[in-house]
CSV table of C-alpha atoms in Angstrom, one decimal:
chain,number,residue,atom,x,y,z
A,37,UNK,CA,0.1,0.0,0.0
A,38,UNK,CA,1.2,3.4,-1.2
A,39,UNK,CA,1.1,6.5,1.2
A,40,UNK,CA,0.4,9.8,-0.5
A,41,UNK,CA,1.7,12.8,1.7
A,42,UNK,CA,-0.9,15.4,1.9
A,43,UNK,CA,0.0,19.0,2.0
A,44,UNK,CA,0.0,20.6,5.4
A,45,UNK,CA,-3.4,22.5,5.8
A,46,UNK,CA,-3.0,25.8,7.6
A,47,UNK,CA,-4.0,26.1,11.1
A,48,UNK,CA,-7.8,26.8,11.4
A,49,UNK,CA,-9.1,29.9,13.2
A,50,UNK,CA,-12.4,31.7,13.3
A,51,UNK,CA,-11.4,34.5,11.2
A,52,UNK,CA,-10.4,34.1,7.5
A,53,UNK,CA,-6.6,34.9,7.4
A,54,UNK,CA,-4.7,35.9,4.0
A,55,UNK,CA,-2.6,33.0,4.2
A,56,UNK,CA,-5.2,30.5,4.5
A,57,UNK,CA,-6.7,32.1,1.4
A,58,UNK,CA,-3.5,32.0,-0.4
A,59,UNK,CA,-3.1,28.4,0.6
A,60,UNK,CA,-6.6,27.5,-1.0
A,61,UNK,CA,-5.7,29.3,-4.2
A,62,UNK,CA,-2.5,27.8,-4.7
A,63,UNK,CA,-4.1,24.4,-4.4
A,64,UNK,CA,-7.2,25.0,-6.0
A,65,UNK,CA,-8.9,23.8,-2.8
A,66,UNK,CA,-12.2,25.6,-2.1
A,67,UNK,CA,-14.9,24.7,0.1
A,68,UNK,CA,-18.0,23.1,-1.9
A,69,UNK,CA,-21.1,25.0,-2.4
A,70,UNK,CA,-24.4,23.6,-0.9
A,71,UNK,CA,-26.4,21.5,-3.2
A,72,UNK,CA,-29.2,23.7,-3.4
A,73,UNK,CA,-26.8,26.4,-5.0
A,74,UNK,CA,-25.3,24.1,-7.3
A,75,UNK,CA,-28.8,23.2,-8.4
A,76,UNK,CA,-30.0,26.4,-8.8
A,77,UNK,CA,-26.9,27.5,-11.2
A,78,UNK,CA,-27.8,24.6,-13.3
A,79,UNK,CA,-31.5,26.0,-13.3
A,80,UNK,CA,-30.6,29.3,-14.2
A,81,UNK,CA,-28.4,28.1,-17.2
A,82,UNK,CA,-31.3,26.1,-18.3
A,83,UNK,CA,-34.0,28.9,-18.1
A,84,UNK,CA,-31.4,31.3,-19.8
A,85,UNK,CA,-30.8,28.8,-22.9
A,86,UNK,CA,-34.6,28.2,-23.2
A,87,UNK,CA,-35.3,32.2,-23.1
A,88,UNK,CA,-32.6,32.8,-25.6
A,89,UNK,CA,-33.8,29.9,-27.7
A,90,UNK,CA,-37.6,31.2,-27.8
A,91,UNK,CA,-36.6,34.8,-28.4
A,92,UNK,CA,-34.5,33.9,-31.4
A,93,UNK,CA,-37.4,31.7,-32.7
A,94,UNK,CA,-40.2,34.1,-32.3
A,95,UNK,CA,-38.7,37.4,-33.4
A,96,UNK,CA,-40.9,39.7,-35.2
A,97,UNK,CA,-39.7,42.3,-37.3
A,98,UNK,CA,-40.8,45.5,-39.1
A,99,UNK,CA,-38.3,45.1,-41.9
A,100,UNK,CA,-39.9,43.6,-44.9
A,101,UNK,CA,-36.9,42.0,-45.8
A,102,UNK,CA,-36.4,40.0,-42.3
A,103,UNK,CA,-37.8,36.7,-41.8
A,104,UNK,CA,-39.9,37.6,-39.0
A,105,UNK,CA,-41.8,40.4,-40.6
A,106,UNK,CA,-45.5,40.2,-40.3
A,107,UNK,CA,-46.7,42.9,-42.7
A,108,UNK,CA,-49.1,45.7,-42.3
A,109,UNK,CA,-51.7,44.6,-39.5
A,110,UNK,CA,-54.6,47.0,-40.2
A,111,UNK,CA,-56.9,46.5,-43.3
A,112,UNK,CA,-57.4,49.2,-45.5
A,113,UNK,CA,-60.4,51.8,-45.3
A,114,UNK,CA,-62.4,53.4,-47.7
A,115,UNK,CA,-64.4,56.7,-46.9
A,116,UNK,CA,-68.2,57.0,-47.5
A,117,UNK,CA,-69.2,60.4,-48.9
A,118,UNK,CA,-71.8,60.9,-46.3
A,119,UNK,CA,-69.7,60.1,-43.2
A,120,UNK,CA,-66.7,61.9,-41.9
A,121,UNK,CA,-64.4,60.0,-39.4
A,122,UNK,CA,-62.8,61.9,-36.9
A,123,UNK,CA,-62.1,59.4,-34.1
A,124,UNK,CA,-63.4,60.1,-30.5
A,125,UNK,CA,-63.3,62.9,-28.4
A,126,UNK,CA,-61.1,61.3,-25.7
A,127,UNK,CA,-59.0,58.7,-27.7
A,128,UNK,CA,-57.1,56.0,-25.6
A,129,UNK,CA,-53.4,55.4,-26.3
A,130,UNK,CA,-52.3,52.9,-28.6
A,131,UNK,CA,-55.5,52.2,-29.9
A,132,UNK,CA,-56.2,52.8,-33.8
A,133,UNK,CA,-59.2,54.8,-34.6
A,134,UNK,CA,-60.8,55.2,-38.2
A,135,UNK,CA,-59.8,58.7,-39.4
A,136,UNK,CA,-60.2,60.6,-42.4
A,137,UNK,CA,-57.8,63.4,-43.5
A,138,UNK,CA,-58.5,66.3,-45.7
A,139,UNK,CA,-55.5,66.9,-48.1
A,140,UNK,CA,-57.0,69.9,-49.8
A,141,UNK,CA,-54.3,72.3,-48.2
A,142,UNK,CA,-51.9,69.3,-47.5
A,143,UNK,CA,-51.2,67.1,-44.5
A,144,UNK,CA,-49.8,69.6,-42.2
A,145,UNK,CA,-52.5,70.1,-39.4
A,146,UNK,CA,-55.4,68.0,-38.3
A,147,UNK,CA,-57.6,67.9,-35.3
A,148,UNK,CA,-58.0,64.7,-33.5
A,149,UNK,CA,-59.3,64.1,-29.8
A,150,UNK,CA,-60.4,67.7,-29.4
A,151,UNK,CA,-57.1,69.5,-30.3
A,152,UNK,CA,-55.0,70.6,-33.1
A,153,UNK,CA,-51.9,68.8,-34.3
A,154,UNK,CA,-48.9,69.5,-36.5
A,155,UNK,CA,-47.0,67.3,-38.7
A,156,UNK,CA,-43.8,66.3,-37.0
A,157,UNK,CA,-42.1,63.5,-38.6
A,158,UNK,CA,-42.6,60.9,-41.7
A,159,UNK,CA,-41.4,57.5,-41.0
A,160,UNK,CA,-40.9,55.9,-44.6
A,161,UNK,CA,-40.6,52.2,-44.9
A,162,UNK,CA,-42.8,50.1,-43.3
A,163,UNK,CA,-46.6,50.2,-43.9
A,164,UNK,CA,-48.9,49.5,-41.1
A,165,UNK,CA,-52.3,49.3,-43.2
A,166,UNK,CA,-52.5,46.8,-45.9
A,167,UNK,CA,-54.3,47.5,-49.1
A,168,UNK,CA,-53.9,49.8,-52.2
A,169,UNK,CA,-52.7,53.2,-51.6
A,170,UNK,CA,-55.6,56.0,-52.2
A,171,UNK,CA,-55.8,57.8,-55.6
A,172,UNK,CA,-53.6,60.8,-55.9
A,173,UNK,CA,-56.4,63.0,-57.2
A,174,UNK,CA,-58.7,62.6,-54.0
A,175,UNK,CA,-58.6,65.2,-51.3
A,176,UNK,CA,-59.6,62.7,-48.6
A,177,UNK,CA,-57.5,59.9,-47.2
A,178,UNK,CA,-58.9,57.1,-45.2
A,179,UNK,CA,-56.8,55.7,-42.5
A,180,UNK,CA,-56.2,55.6,-38.9
A,181,UNK,CA,-55.1,57.7,-36.2
A,182,UNK,CA,-53.2,56.2,-33.0
A,183,UNK,CA,-52.5,58.2,-29.9
A,184,UNK,CA,-49.1,56.9,-29.1
A,185,UNK,CA,-48.7,59.3,-26.1
A,186,UNK,CA,-49.7,62.6,-24.6
A,187,UNK,CA,-47.7,64.6,-27.2
A,188,UNK,CA,-47.6,62.1,-30.0
A,189,UNK,CA,-50.2,60.6,-32.5
A,190,UNK,CA,-49.7,58.5,-35.7
A,191,UNK,CA,-51.6,58.7,-38.8
A,192,UNK,CA,-51.3,55.6,-41.2
A,193,UNK,CA,-53.0,54.7,-44.4
A,194,UNK,CA,-52.5,52.0,-47.0
A,195,UNK,CA,-49.5,52.7,-49.2
A,196,UNK,CA,-48.3,55.6,-47.1
A,197,UNK,CA,-45.7,55.9,-44.5
A,198,UNK,CA,-46.4,56.6,-40.9
A,199,UNK,CA,-47.1,60.3,-40.2
A,200,UNK,CA,-46.4,61.5,-36.7
A,201,UNK,CA,-48.1,64.5,-35.1
A,202,UNK,CA,-47.4,66.5,-32.2
A,203,UNK,CA,-49.9,68.9,-30.5
A,204,UNK,CA,-50.0,72.2,-32.2
A,205,UNK,CA,-49.1,75.3,-30.1
A,206,UNK,CA,-51.7,77.4,-32.0
A,207,UNK,CA,-54.6,77.0,-34.4
A,208,UNK,CA,-53.5,76.1,-38.0
A,209,UNK,CA,-53.5,79.3,-40.8
A,210,UNK,CA,-56.1,79.2,-43.3
A,211,UNK,CA,-55.1,77.4,-46.6
A,212,UNK,CA,-53.0,79.4,-48.8
């Protein structure tokens, strides 16, 4: 029988001394973690892996060239001559409301939710409404207004980019 000499361990004390930590580091000897801690690390790794897998598989995209692109989500609207859609007096956020825009003087100003809005940004690219774009010679576009926040509202119509409006500080001037 062969006897192997074990390295001498530092004397045990009630406080952790730097010498004892150095001895443990040099010999790669560390106290074992409790079983519950080892298990939770494995479980955390498993959940992280599943989460990454699911987020990669179910990604949706707004870029028509991407694999997860869902396309426009709202159906195209057509206006009727005897009815003008203006949305509710007090719109709720992130809810698209049927809305008709008068284009006689351009699409710079509009009234929605009891106040005036002015065009701030146009987001070309992804269309939010499926269908054919309106004819160029019409002076009315049927689409949707969506209150994004207290100071932003989007107008979307078939074949058109999203137009973002912000509250106007004054009433619009007359048509020039």
